[in-house]
Short mmCIF file of C-alpha atoms and ligand atoms in Angstrom, two decimals:
data_model
loop_
_atom_site.label_atom_id
_atom_site.label_comp_id
_atom_site.label_asym_id
_atom_site.label_seq_id
_atom_site.Cartn_x
_atom_site.Cartn_y
_atom_site.Cartn_z
CA MET A 295 14.74 22.55 -79.85
CA ASP A 296 17.09 25.52 -80.11
CA PHE A 297 16.31 27.44 -76.91
CA LYS A 298 18.33 30.44 -78.11
CA LYS A 299 15.62 31.07 -80.73
CA VAL A 300 12.68 30.82 -78.29
CA SER A 301 11.37 34.16 -77.04
CA TRP A 302 10.95 34.70 -73.27
CA PRO A 303 7.09 34.84 -73.33
CA ALA A 304 6.99 31.65 -75.39
CA LEU A 305 9.38 30.00 -72.97
CA LEU A 306 7.24 31.05 -69.98
CA ILE A 307 4.14 29.59 -71.65
CA LEU A 308 6.07 26.39 -72.35
CA ILE A 309 7.21 26.16 -68.72
CA ALA A 310 3.59 26.73 -67.52
CA PHE A 311 2.43 24.04 -69.94
CA ILE A 312 5.01 21.54 -68.70
CA ALA A 313 4.24 22.37 -65.04
CA SER A 314 0.47 21.86 -65.56
CA ALA A 315 1.06 18.68 -67.52
CA GLN A 316 3.13 17.41 -64.59
CA ASP A 317 0.12 18.09 -62.31
CA ASN A 318 -1.87 15.76 -64.60
CA LEU A 319 -4.45 18.52 -65.04
CA PRO A 320 -5.97 20.26 -68.07
CA VAL A 321 -3.67 22.95 -69.45
CA ASP A 322 -6.26 25.13 -71.20
CA TYR A 323 -7.62 27.20 -68.32
CA LEU A 324 -7.90 30.96 -68.75
CA SER A 325 -4.44 32.46 -68.27
CA LYS A 326 -3.23 34.66 -65.41
CA GLU A 327 -2.75 37.36 -68.04
CA PHE A 328 -6.43 37.13 -69.02
CA HIS A 329 -7.63 37.58 -65.44
CA ASN A 330 -5.15 40.38 -64.85
CA SER A 331 -6.32 42.18 -68.00
CA ARG A 332 -9.95 41.89 -66.81
CA ARG A 333 -9.08 43.47 -63.45
CA GLU A 334 -7.29 46.27 -65.30
CA ALA A 335 -10.28 46.78 -67.61
CA PHE A 336 -12.63 46.89 -64.61
CA ARG A 337 -10.37 49.37 -62.81
CA LYS A 338 -10.32 51.62 -65.86
CA MET A 339 -14.12 51.90 -65.76
CA MET A 340 -14.33 52.62 -62.04
CA PRO A 341 -15.17 56.19 -60.97
CA GLU A 342 -12.62 58.38 -59.15
CA LYS A 343 -11.94 57.45 -55.51
CA SER A 344 -13.79 54.16 -55.59
CA VAL A 345 -13.31 50.61 -54.39
CA ALA A 346 -15.05 47.49 -55.71
CA VAL A 347 -15.81 44.54 -53.44
CA ILE A 348 -16.48 41.08 -54.89
CA PHE A 349 -17.24 38.06 -52.72
CA ALA A 350 -16.88 34.37 -53.55
CA PHE A 351 -20.13 32.43 -53.62
CA PRO A 352 -20.72 30.49 -50.41
CA GLU A 353 -20.92 26.72 -50.19
CA ARG A 354 -24.51 25.45 -49.99
CA THR A 355 -25.93 22.51 -48.06
CA PHE A 356 -26.99 19.43 -50.00
CA SER A 357 -27.73 17.26 -46.97
CA ASN A 358 -26.63 17.17 -43.35
CA ASP A 359 -22.86 17.77 -43.57
CA VAL A 360 -22.64 17.41 -47.35
CA THR A 361 -22.40 20.45 -49.61
CA TYR A 362 -23.34 20.82 -53.29
CA PHE A 363 -20.53 20.65 -55.82
CA TYR A 364 -19.01 24.10 -55.41
CA HIS A 365 -19.52 26.75 -58.07
CA GLN A 366 -17.61 30.04 -57.96
CA ASN A 367 -19.23 33.45 -58.40
CA PRO A 368 -18.62 33.99 -62.16
CA ASP A 369 -17.61 37.63 -61.57
CA LEU A 370 -14.85 36.59 -59.16
CA TYR A 371 -13.76 33.76 -61.46
CA TYR A 372 -13.59 36.19 -64.39
CA LEU A 373 -11.42 38.60 -62.44
CA THR A 374 -9.13 36.09 -60.70
CA GLY A 375 -9.54 32.46 -61.83
CA TYR A 376 -9.98 31.48 -58.16
CA LYS A 377 -12.25 28.45 -57.70
CA GLU A 378 -12.62 28.17 -53.93
CA PRO A 379 -15.14 29.66 -51.46
CA GLY A 380 -14.25 31.96 -48.54
CA ALA A 381 -12.71 34.84 -50.49
CA VAL A 382 -13.18 38.53 -51.17
CA LEU A 383 -11.49 40.67 -53.81
CA LEU A 384 -11.05 44.43 -53.47
CA LEU A 385 -10.14 46.53 -56.51
CA PHE A 386 -9.08 50.13 -55.96
CA LYS A 387 -9.22 52.84 -58.59
CA GLU A 388 -6.15 54.56 -57.16
CA LEU A 389 -2.98 53.17 -55.64
CA GLN A 390 -3.40 52.66 -51.88
CA LYS A 391 -0.70 52.93 -49.24
CA ASN A 392 -0.37 51.02 -45.99
CA GLY A 393 2.97 51.72 -44.29
CA ASP A 394 5.61 50.97 -46.88
CA GLN A 395 3.23 48.77 -48.92
CA SER A 396 1.30 50.06 -51.91
CA TYR A 397 -1.33 48.17 -53.88
CA ASN A 398 -4.32 48.70 -56.16
CA GLU A 399 -5.97 45.41 -55.27
CA LEU A 400 -6.28 43.07 -52.30
CA PHE A 401 -7.40 39.47 -52.47
CA PHE A 402 -8.32 37.68 -49.23
CA VAL A 403 -8.49 33.92 -49.79
CA ARG A 404 -9.28 30.76 -47.87
CA SER A 405 -6.59 29.60 -45.43
CA ARG A 406 -4.63 26.41 -45.93
CA ASP A 407 -5.86 23.76 -43.47
CA ILE A 408 -4.00 20.46 -43.56
CA ASN A 409 -6.75 18.71 -41.59
CA ARG A 410 -9.56 19.80 -43.93
CA GLU A 411 -7.38 19.23 -47.00
CA THR A 412 -7.13 15.54 -46.04
CA TRP A 413 -10.90 15.38 -46.66
CA THR A 414 -11.60 17.81 -49.43
CA GLY A 415 -8.33 18.29 -51.29
CA LYS A 416 -5.61 20.86 -51.65
CA ARG A 417 -6.37 24.54 -51.19
CA LEU A 418 -4.33 27.23 -52.91
CA GLY A 419 -3.95 29.51 -49.90
CA ALA A 420 -2.43 32.98 -50.27
CA ASP A 421 0.94 31.64 -51.46
CA GLY A 422 -0.71 29.41 -54.06
CA VAL A 423 -2.76 32.36 -55.33
CA LYS A 424 0.42 34.42 -55.70
CA GLU A 425 2.17 31.64 -57.55
CA LYS A 426 -0.61 30.07 -59.67
CA LEU A 427 -2.89 33.04 -60.28
CA GLY A 428 -0.21 35.72 -60.25
CA ILE A 429 -2.04 37.95 -57.76
CA ALA A 430 0.70 39.47 -55.65
CA ALA A 431 -1.66 41.13 -53.14
CA ALA A 432 -3.08 37.81 -51.86
CA HIS A 433 -3.71 37.55 -48.12
CA ASP A 434 -5.26 35.04 -45.79
CA ALA A 435 -9.01 35.65 -45.36
CA LYS A 436 -8.42 35.71 -41.59
CA ASN A 437 -6.72 39.09 -42.05
CA PHE A 438 -9.68 40.84 -43.73
CA LYS A 439 -11.45 41.72 -40.47
CA ASP A 440 -8.60 43.84 -39.12
CA PHE A 441 -7.01 44.96 -42.37
CA PRO A 442 -6.91 48.78 -42.36
CA ILE A 443 -9.38 49.71 -45.10
CA ASP A 444 -11.41 52.86 -44.52
CA PHE A 445 -14.39 52.27 -46.82
CA LYS A 446 -15.89 55.59 -45.70
CA ALA A 447 -12.94 57.44 -47.27
CA PHE A 448 -14.07 56.43 -50.78
CA ASN A 449 -16.59 58.37 -52.84
CA THR A 450 -18.14 55.12 -54.08
CA VAL A 451 -18.13 51.53 -52.90
CA LEU A 452 -19.05 49.27 -55.81
CA TYR A 453 -20.56 45.88 -55.08
CA ASP A 454 -23.12 43.43 -56.35
CA TYR A 455 -26.21 42.44 -54.32
CA ILE A 456 -24.76 41.10 -51.09
CA TYR A 457 -27.71 40.29 -48.88
CA ASN A 458 -26.09 37.77 -46.57
CA ASP A 459 -27.92 34.44 -46.66
CA ALA A 460 -24.66 32.44 -46.69
CA PRO A 461 -24.31 29.63 -44.14
CA ASP A 462 -22.14 30.62 -41.15
CA ASP A 463 -19.38 28.19 -40.16
CA GLY A 464 -18.50 30.35 -37.18
CA SER A 465 -14.92 31.00 -38.32
CA GLY A 466 -15.55 34.64 -39.22
CA CYS A 467 -13.68 34.14 -42.49
CA ASP A 468 -16.09 32.06 -44.53
CA VAL A 469 -18.27 34.08 -46.95
CA PHE A 470 -20.78 34.80 -44.16
CA GLY A 471 -18.02 36.14 -41.91
CA LEU A 472 -16.38 38.17 -44.69
CA ILE A 473 -19.69 39.84 -45.55
CA GLU A 474 -20.37 40.62 -41.91
CA SER A 475 -16.87 42.14 -41.57
CA PHE A 476 -17.49 44.21 -44.70
CA LYS A 477 -20.78 45.48 -43.30
CA LYS A 478 -19.11 46.47 -40.04
CA LYS A 479 -16.12 48.10 -41.70
CA SER A 480 -18.15 50.02 -44.28
CA GLY A 481 -21.36 50.74 -42.38
CA ILE A 482 -23.25 49.54 -45.47
CA ILE A 483 -26.42 47.57 -44.86
CA PRO A 484 -27.18 45.84 -48.15
CA LEU A 485 -30.78 45.45 -49.21
CA SER A 486 -32.29 41.99 -49.42
CA VAL A 487 -32.97 40.48 -52.82
CA ASN A 488 -36.71 40.83 -52.11
CA ASP A 489 -36.30 44.51 -51.31
CA LEU A 490 -34.28 45.10 -54.44
CA LYS A 491 -36.84 43.34 -56.61
CA LEU A 492 -39.70 45.24 -55.03
CA ASN A 493 -37.90 48.56 -55.28
CA SER A 494 -37.20 48.04 -58.93
CA ASN A 495 -40.84 47.08 -59.55
CA ILE A 496 -42.03 50.20 -57.76
CA ALA A 497 -39.46 52.36 -59.59
CA ASN A 498 -40.83 51.41 -62.99
CA VAL A 499 -44.59 51.47 -62.40
CA GLN A 500 -46.84 54.07 -64.06
CA PRO A 501 -48.97 56.18 -61.65
CA GLU A 502 -52.24 54.94 -63.24
CA TYR A 503 -51.44 51.47 -61.88
CA LEU A 504 -51.08 52.74 -58.30
CA SER A 505 -53.98 50.67 -56.94
CA ARG A 506 -52.51 47.52 -58.48
CA VAL A 507 -49.17 48.35 -56.85
CA ILE A 508 -50.81 48.71 -53.47
CA ASP A 509 -52.54 45.31 -53.86
CA TYR A 510 -49.25 43.79 -54.94
CA LEU A 511 -47.41 45.25 -51.94
CA LYS A 512 -50.09 44.02 -49.53
CA SER A 513 -49.77 40.48 -50.83
CA SER A 514 -45.95 40.68 -50.80
CA ILE A 515 -45.99 41.78 -47.16
CA ALA A 516 -48.39 38.95 -46.30
CA GLU A 517 -45.89 36.47 -47.74
CA ASN A 518 -42.80 38.10 -46.29
CA ASP A 519 -43.40 40.22 -43.18
CA HIS A 520 -39.84 41.59 -43.12
CA LEU A 521 -40.85 43.77 -46.09
CA GLN A 522 -42.81 45.86 -43.59
CA HIS A 523 -39.44 47.41 -42.71
CA ASN A 524 -38.83 48.62 -46.27
CA ILE A 525 -39.08 52.39 -45.85
CA TYR A 526 -40.49 52.93 -49.34
CA ILE A 527 -43.27 50.45 -48.78
CA GLN A 528 -44.08 51.97 -45.40
CA ARG A 529 -44.35 55.47 -46.94
CA LEU A 530 -46.52 54.30 -49.80
CA MET A 531 -48.87 52.36 -47.52
CA GLU A 532 -49.27 55.41 -45.27
CA LYS A 533 -49.90 57.78 -48.15
CA PRO A 534 -50.95 55.85 -51.25
CA ASP A 535 -51.13 58.70 -53.78
CA SER A 536 -49.36 59.46 -57.02
CA ILE A 537 -47.25 62.27 -55.49
CA THR A 538 -45.83 59.90 -52.90
CA LEU A 539 -45.24 57.32 -55.62
CA ARG A 540 -43.28 59.84 -57.69
CA GLU A 541 -41.19 60.90 -54.67
CA ILE A 542 -40.39 57.29 -53.90
CA GLN A 543 -39.50 56.53 -57.51
CA THR A 544 -37.02 59.42 -57.58
CA ALA A 545 -35.49 58.23 -54.32
CA ILE A 546 -35.16 54.64 -55.52
CA LYS A 547 -33.63 55.68 -58.83
CA SER A 548 -31.04 57.90 -57.16
CA LYS A 549 -30.29 55.06 -54.71
CA LYS A 550 -29.38 52.80 -57.62
CA ASN A 551 -25.91 54.19 -57.24
CA GLU A 552 -25.81 52.68 -53.80
CA CYS A 553 -23.84 49.73 -55.20
CA GLY A 554 -22.13 52.15 -57.53
CA ASP A 555 -22.31 51.05 -61.10
CA PHE A 556 -20.88 47.65 -60.32
CA ASN A 557 -23.40 45.79 -62.45
CA LYS A 558 -23.08 48.26 -65.30
CA ILE A 559 -19.29 47.82 -65.43
CA MET A 560 -19.44 44.05 -65.09
CA ASP A 561 -22.19 43.79 -67.75
CA ALA A 562 -20.19 45.89 -70.20
CA LEU A 563 -17.06 43.78 -69.73
CA ARG A 564 -18.57 40.32 -69.70
CA GLN A 565 -21.01 40.75 -72.57
CA VAL A 566 -18.19 41.06 -75.13
CA LYS A 567 -16.02 37.95 -75.29
CA THR A 568 -12.23 37.98 -75.72
CA PRO A 569 -10.53 35.43 -78.01
CA GLU A 570 -9.45 33.38 -74.97
CA GLU A 571 -13.03 33.17 -73.74
CA LEU A 572 -14.28 32.20 -77.19
CA VAL A 573 -11.93 29.20 -77.26
CA LEU A 574 -13.57 27.86 -74.09
CA LEU A 575 -17.11 28.71 -75.21
CA ARG A 576 -16.57 26.91 -78.50
CA LYS A 577 -15.26 23.91 -76.59
CA ALA A 578 -18.32 23.86 -74.28
CA ILE A 579 -20.58 24.12 -77.35
CA ASN A 580 -18.75 21.34 -79.22
CA ILE A 581 -18.96 19.04 -76.21
CA SER A 582 -22.67 19.75 -75.77
CA SER A 583 -23.31 19.19 -79.48
CA ALA A 584 -21.61 15.79 -79.20
CA GLY A 585 -23.95 14.96 -76.29
CA HIS A 586 -27.04 16.00 -78.25
CA ALA A 587 -25.94 14.07 -81.35
CA GLU A 588 -25.33 10.92 -79.31
CA VAL A 589 -28.78 11.05 -77.67
CA ILE A 590 -30.48 11.77 -81.00
CA LYS A 591 -28.83 8.61 -82.36
CA ALA A 592 -29.38 6.49 -79.25
CA GLY A 593 -32.97 7.60 -78.50
CA HIS A 594 -35.87 5.14 -78.87
CA SER A 595 -39.40 4.84 -77.54
CA ALA A 596 -38.50 2.53 -74.64
CA MET A 597 -35.68 4.77 -73.39
CA SER A 598 -36.28 6.72 -70.16
CA GLU A 599 -35.73 10.45 -69.72
CA ASN A 600 -33.14 9.63 -67.06
CA GLU A 601 -31.14 7.51 -69.47
CA ALA A 602 -31.12 10.26 -72.09
CA ASP A 603 -30.03 12.71 -69.37
CA GLY A 604 -27.25 10.29 -68.34
CA ILE A 605 -25.86 10.01 -71.88
CA HIS A 606 -25.50 13.78 -72.06
CA ARG A 607 -23.66 13.83 -68.73
CA TYR A 608 -21.39 10.96 -69.72
CA ILE A 609 -20.38 12.65 -72.97
CA HIS A 610 -19.72 15.91 -71.11
CA ARG A 611 -17.40 14.24 -68.61
CA TYR A 612 -15.77 12.15 -71.34
CA TYR A 613 -14.67 15.36 -73.06
CA GLY A 614 -13.61 17.04 -69.82
CA ALA A 615 -16.58 19.32 -69.00
CA GLU A 616 -16.76 19.64 -65.23
CA ASP A 617 -20.47 20.38 -64.99
CA GLU A 618 -23.60 21.60 -66.74
CA GLY A 619 -24.34 25.33 -66.78
CA TYR A 620 -27.92 24.71 -65.57
CA PRO A 621 -30.03 21.68 -64.61
CA LEU A 622 -30.58 19.46 -67.64
CA ILE A 623 -34.04 19.74 -69.22
CA VAL A 624 -34.89 16.39 -70.79
CA GLY A 625 -38.66 16.05 -71.22
CA ALA A 626 -40.83 13.94 -73.48
CA GLY A 627 -44.37 14.86 -74.62
CA LYS A 628 -46.18 16.79 -71.93
CA ASN A 629 -42.91 17.28 -70.02
CA GLY A 630 -41.46 19.04 -73.06
CA CYS A 631 -44.17 21.68 -72.56
CA VAL A 632 -42.72 22.60 -69.13
CA LEU A 633 -40.18 25.30 -69.93
CA HIS A 634 -37.65 24.50 -67.20
CA TYR A 635 -38.63 20.86 -66.55
CA GLN A 636 -36.04 19.21 -64.30
CA SER A 637 -37.47 15.92 -63.04
CA ASN A 638 -36.28 13.95 -66.10
CA ASN A 639 -37.86 10.84 -64.61
CA ALA A 640 -40.50 9.59 -67.10
CA LEU A 641 -39.84 5.88 -67.66
CA ARG A 642 -40.53 5.81 -71.41
CA LEU A 643 -40.25 8.38 -74.18
CA ASN A 644 -43.01 6.58 -76.11
CA ASN A 645 -43.79 8.10 -79.50
CA ASP A 646 -43.51 11.62 -78.17
CA LEU A 647 -41.19 14.45 -79.02
CA LEU A 648 -38.20 14.61 -76.69
CA LEU A 649 -37.12 18.16 -75.87
CA MET A 650 -33.52 18.38 -74.60
CA ASP A 651 -32.18 21.73 -73.38
CA VAL A 652 -28.70 20.79 -72.21
CA GLY A 653 -25.40 22.67 -72.05
CA ALA A 654 -22.02 21.51 -70.76
CA GLU A 655 -19.91 23.84 -68.66
CA TYR A 656 -16.22 23.78 -69.61
CA HIS A 657 -13.75 25.69 -67.38
CA GLY A 658 -16.60 27.98 -66.31
CA TYR A 659 -18.16 28.67 -69.74
CA THR A 660 -21.48 27.10 -70.58
CA ALA A 661 -23.23 26.15 -73.77
CA ASP A 662 -27.03 26.35 -74.03
CA ILE A 663 -28.41 24.14 -76.79
CA THR A 664 -31.87 22.71 -77.34
CA ARG A 665 -32.84 20.01 -79.77
CA THR A 666 -36.24 18.38 -80.14
CA LEU A 667 -36.48 14.94 -81.73
CA PRO A 668 -39.12 12.30 -82.31
CA ALA A 669 -38.30 9.47 -79.87
CA ASN A 670 -39.30 6.89 -82.49
CA GLY A 671 -37.16 8.53 -85.19
CA LYS A 672 -39.97 10.02 -87.38
CA PHE A 673 -41.95 13.23 -86.88
CA SER A 674 -45.75 12.86 -87.12
CA ALA A 675 -47.63 15.37 -89.33
CA GLU A 676 -48.55 17.61 -86.36
CA GLN A 677 -45.08 17.39 -84.80
CA LYS A 678 -43.61 18.26 -88.19
CA ALA A 679 -45.84 21.34 -88.63
CA ILE A 680 -44.87 22.76 -85.24
CA TYR A 681 -41.18 21.93 -85.69
CA GLN A 682 -41.04 23.64 -89.08
CA LEU A 683 -42.68 26.75 -87.70
CA VAL A 684 -40.16 27.03 -84.85
CA TYR A 685 -37.36 26.39 -87.35
CA ARG A 686 -38.65 29.17 -89.59
CA ALA A 687 -38.78 31.60 -86.68
CA GLN A 688 -35.20 30.72 -85.75
CA GLU A 689 -33.98 31.19 -89.34
CA GLU A 690 -35.61 34.63 -89.50
CA VAL A 691 -33.97 35.68 -86.24
CA PHE A 692 -30.52 34.47 -87.41
CA LYS A 693 -30.80 36.99 -90.25
CA LEU A 694 -30.95 39.81 -87.67
CA CYS A 695 -27.98 38.54 -85.68
CA LYS A 696 -25.25 41.07 -86.42
CA GLU A 697 -23.72 44.13 -84.83
CA GLY A 698 -26.14 47.03 -84.46
CA THR A 699 -29.40 45.07 -84.15
CA ARG A 700 -31.59 46.02 -81.22
CA PHE A 701 -31.79 43.08 -78.80
CA SER A 702 -35.55 43.48 -78.45
CA ASP A 703 -35.99 43.11 -82.24
CA LEU A 704 -34.92 39.46 -82.01
CA ASN A 705 -37.89 38.47 -79.91
CA LYS A 706 -40.19 40.74 -81.87
CA LYS A 707 -39.29 38.85 -85.05
CA ALA A 708 -39.66 35.41 -83.44
CA SER A 709 -43.06 36.36 -81.99
CA GLU A 710 -44.29 37.69 -85.36
CA VAL A 711 -43.32 34.53 -87.26
CA ILE A 712 -44.79 32.23 -84.62
CA ALA A 713 -48.06 34.19 -84.33
CA GLU A 714 -48.50 34.17 -88.10
CA GLY A 715 -47.82 30.43 -88.29
CA LEU A 716 -50.09 29.46 -85.38
CA LEU A 717 -52.86 31.48 -87.00
CA GLN A 718 -52.38 29.65 -90.30
CA LEU A 719 -52.44 26.27 -88.54
CA GLY A 720 -55.72 27.24 -86.83
CA ILE A 721 -54.20 26.82 -83.35
CA ILE A 722 -55.02 30.43 -82.47
CA THR A 723 -57.69 32.77 -83.76
CA SER A 724 -55.93 36.06 -83.04
CA LYS A 725 -52.23 36.95 -82.94
CA GLU A 726 -52.53 38.09 -79.31
CA GLU A 727 -53.07 34.46 -78.28
CA ALA A 728 -49.63 33.43 -79.54
CA HIS A 729 -48.06 34.37 -76.22
CA THR A 730 -49.91 31.42 -74.60
CA TYR A 731 -47.87 29.02 -76.73
CA TYR A 732 -44.63 31.00 -76.91
CA PRO A 733 -44.33 32.49 -73.43
CA HIS A 734 -40.58 33.25 -73.23
CA GLY A 735 -38.00 35.47 -74.92
CA CYS A 736 -35.97 34.44 -77.92
CA SER A 737 -32.44 35.31 -76.84
CA HIS A 738 -30.08 35.92 -73.97
CA TYR A 739 -26.36 36.45 -73.59
CA LEU A 740 -24.24 33.36 -72.99
CA GLY A 741 -20.90 32.94 -71.25
CA LEU A 742 -19.89 32.19 -67.69
CA ASP A 743 -23.59 32.33 -66.78
CA VAL A 744 -26.19 30.64 -68.93
CA HIS A 745 -28.17 33.88 -68.76
CA ASP A 746 -25.04 35.93 -68.97
CA ARG A 747 -24.37 39.50 -68.05
CA GLY A 748 -25.13 42.17 -70.64
CA ASP A 749 -27.15 45.34 -71.15
CA TYR A 750 -29.71 43.85 -73.57
CA ASN A 751 -29.48 46.95 -75.70
CA ILE A 752 -27.70 46.82 -79.09
CA LEU A 753 -25.82 43.73 -80.35
CA LEU A 754 -22.05 44.15 -80.48
CA GLU A 755 -19.30 42.24 -82.25
CA ASN A 756 -18.00 39.26 -80.25
CA GLU A 757 -21.07 38.88 -78.09
CA VAL A 758 -22.46 35.36 -77.85
CA ILE A 759 -26.23 35.00 -77.60
CA THR A 760 -28.78 32.22 -77.89
CA VAL A 761 -31.59 32.06 -80.45
CA GLU A 762 -34.30 29.87 -79.02
CA PRO A 763 -37.86 30.19 -80.23
CA GLY A 764 -40.32 27.53 -79.07
CA ILE A 765 -43.95 26.43 -79.13
CA TYR A 766 -45.54 24.49 -76.26
CA ILE A 767 -49.09 23.12 -76.44
CA PRO A 768 -49.96 21.41 -73.16
CA GLU A 769 -52.95 19.10 -72.76
CA GLY A 770 -56.19 21.06 -72.30
CA SER A 771 -55.08 23.94 -74.57
CA LYS A 772 -57.89 25.69 -76.48
CA CYS A 773 -57.11 24.07 -79.82
CA ASP A 774 -57.68 20.76 -81.58
CA LYS A 775 -56.56 17.84 -79.38
CA LYS A 776 -54.24 16.63 -82.10
CA TRP A 777 -51.78 19.38 -81.12
CA TRP A 778 -51.74 18.57 -77.42
CA ASN A 779 -48.49 17.63 -75.67
CA ILE A 780 -46.33 18.88 -78.49
CA GLY A 781 -43.45 20.98 -77.17
CA VAL A 782 -40.72 22.15 -79.54
CA ARG A 783 -37.76 24.41 -78.83
CA ILE A 784 -34.72 24.80 -81.08
CA GLU A 785 -31.86 26.67 -79.50
CA ASP A 786 -28.49 27.58 -80.93
CA ASP A 787 -25.54 29.62 -79.73
CA VAL A 788 -24.53 32.45 -81.98
CA LEU A 789 -21.41 34.61 -82.23
CA ILE A 790 -22.21 38.16 -83.32
CA LYS A 791 -19.98 39.60 -86.02
CA LYS A 792 -19.90 42.98 -87.79
CA ASP A 793 -22.36 42.13 -90.56
CA LYS A 794 -23.39 38.52 -89.95
CA CYS A 795 -23.28 35.84 -87.31
CA GLU A 796 -21.64 32.48 -86.82
CA ILE A 797 -23.89 29.73 -85.48
CA LEU A 798 -21.43 28.10 -83.12
CA SER A 799 -23.67 25.05 -82.64
CA GLY A 800 -24.61 25.01 -86.33
CA HIS A 801 -22.81 21.72 -87.04
CA LEU A 802 -25.37 19.85 -84.91
CA ALA A 803 -28.37 18.58 -86.92
CA ARG A 804 -31.17 21.16 -86.81
CA LYS A 805 -33.12 20.88 -90.06
CA LEU A 806 -35.99 18.43 -89.62
CA GLU A 807 -34.63 16.05 -92.29
CA ASP A 808 -31.16 16.16 -90.72
CA VAL A 809 -32.55 15.34 -87.29
CA GLU A 810 -34.41 12.33 -88.74
CA LYS A 811 -31.26 11.24 -90.61
CA LEU A 812 -29.17 11.44 -87.46
CA ALA A 813 -31.84 9.60 -85.47
CA ALA A 814 -31.61 6.73 -87.97
CA GLN A 815 -27.92 6.21 -87.12
CA LYS A 816 -26.78 3.79 -84.44
CA SER A 817 -25.06 4.96 -81.27
CA LYS A 818 -22.42 3.12 -79.24
CA PHE A 819 -24.93 3.37 -76.40
CA ASN A 820 -27.34 1.10 -78.29
CA GLU A 821 -24.82 -1.72 -77.89
CA MET A 822 -24.39 -1.14 -74.18
CA LYS A 823 -26.47 -3.68 -72.27
CA LEU A 824 -26.28 -3.74 -68.49
CA PRO A 825 -27.58 -6.70 -66.47
CA PRO A 826 -30.94 -6.25 -64.69
CA LEU A 827 -30.61 -5.46 -60.97
N1 LIG B 1280 -31.56 26.86 -71.19
C1 LIG B 1280 -32.44 27.41 -70.29
C2 LIG B 1280 -32.79 28.82 -70.58
O1 LIG B 1280 -32.26 29.44 -71.45
O2 LIG B 1280 -33.61 29.37 -69.88
MN1 MN B 1281 -31.35 29.50 -73.33
#
């Protein structure tokens, strides 16, 4: 190679590539430049004289002294690429000064600890964050408590819900300790998730439903007595009239700015994907499609749900996906009628439909794909009728998937097609009943979260959404028994373009005939025989 002809940026990328390859690690993570550009974009949208505060997710207990596989807060990952707990990022709208230092961001990260690293592996520490993530203002989390930041000097402090239910390791610089320090330094007492949910319910209720609200609040308080301390609830219980309700609604709505517009900014940024993000999303989708295809081929009546689940996981790891973006849903027959079924423990698939809603997570980005197949390879007449109806609904929604469509129109279309079809099949007698068999929405944003951030308003170019109509007819439903225990969902991941869409998971068999054709093929897993235990 003639190095004289290689530009400096290309050379830097080459050096980074060689360095990562030497670490024996994947080399296709999001770049420092991506994360830096996201922090810049966030800063641009911040109001004057504001600071944003973003905490790492805490570790969670699995059993005794064992924690769950750690998953970073996607917002923090998006802005920094940091994958460890015990951190807090501060972004400032304006340049700050502290002595002779000036900065527009501060990142407090987990300390190095040689003892702990013997057990759980290398930590980046502040120096590693500077070097690997290119964040010059990295500090040890121990310094956050006494770092001179006067939160009260800002017009707005932007943050996400930070009710502190993190476990406390007593160090003062795990997530629990960092949140407590923030509360002390800022004087902010964040609302609990329950309070926030209740407040938003109260904020949106119409005065004619006041008596229902009061009943709802009474039952909420009975379940969770700390809600008695919610000032809005107290006021409404003392004076349950429509004037009080209106006063409270105004107060709640103005309080929304309590966490600034953090969620609004983050939603706006994360709902539109950059080219770098799309590379990872496509990879997650391709890996997941490979998993689905393999199970469709390998599936047979004597297979267990667990085994099908295991094939997905194996394929994900084989292709380098670290995790799944949500618990795998692998349910046959009646279990396929449970929307978020997670047990995956039925011993045989029998001659039922197997519904698999499974998405690999690759470098933070998750796919979300559902396929429904006949375990014995052939759809029965009833299974076929339901499958074709769901397929038709999905096809109709795809036609709407382009920039400018109202998000709510997607579900409206799916509901219309399904209601019409169920009526024709004699499963319902009025369109209003359709909701019983199709009780969820048709689409959501997809990205770092399976139900990703976004404003659910108008579709924009480079958003990725799911299209996932479904019909579920559990045993005991008010229709002919022949339909019972049929659950069908077909879910694909779609990239929105200016005047059309690209079905990113479209290469995976979806048409009924294609699913049957794929099911007739042999899988490598059919040859794998393990000895009985
Ligand atoms: N894949 C699960 C869901 O979309 O809710
Ligand atoms: Mn979904």
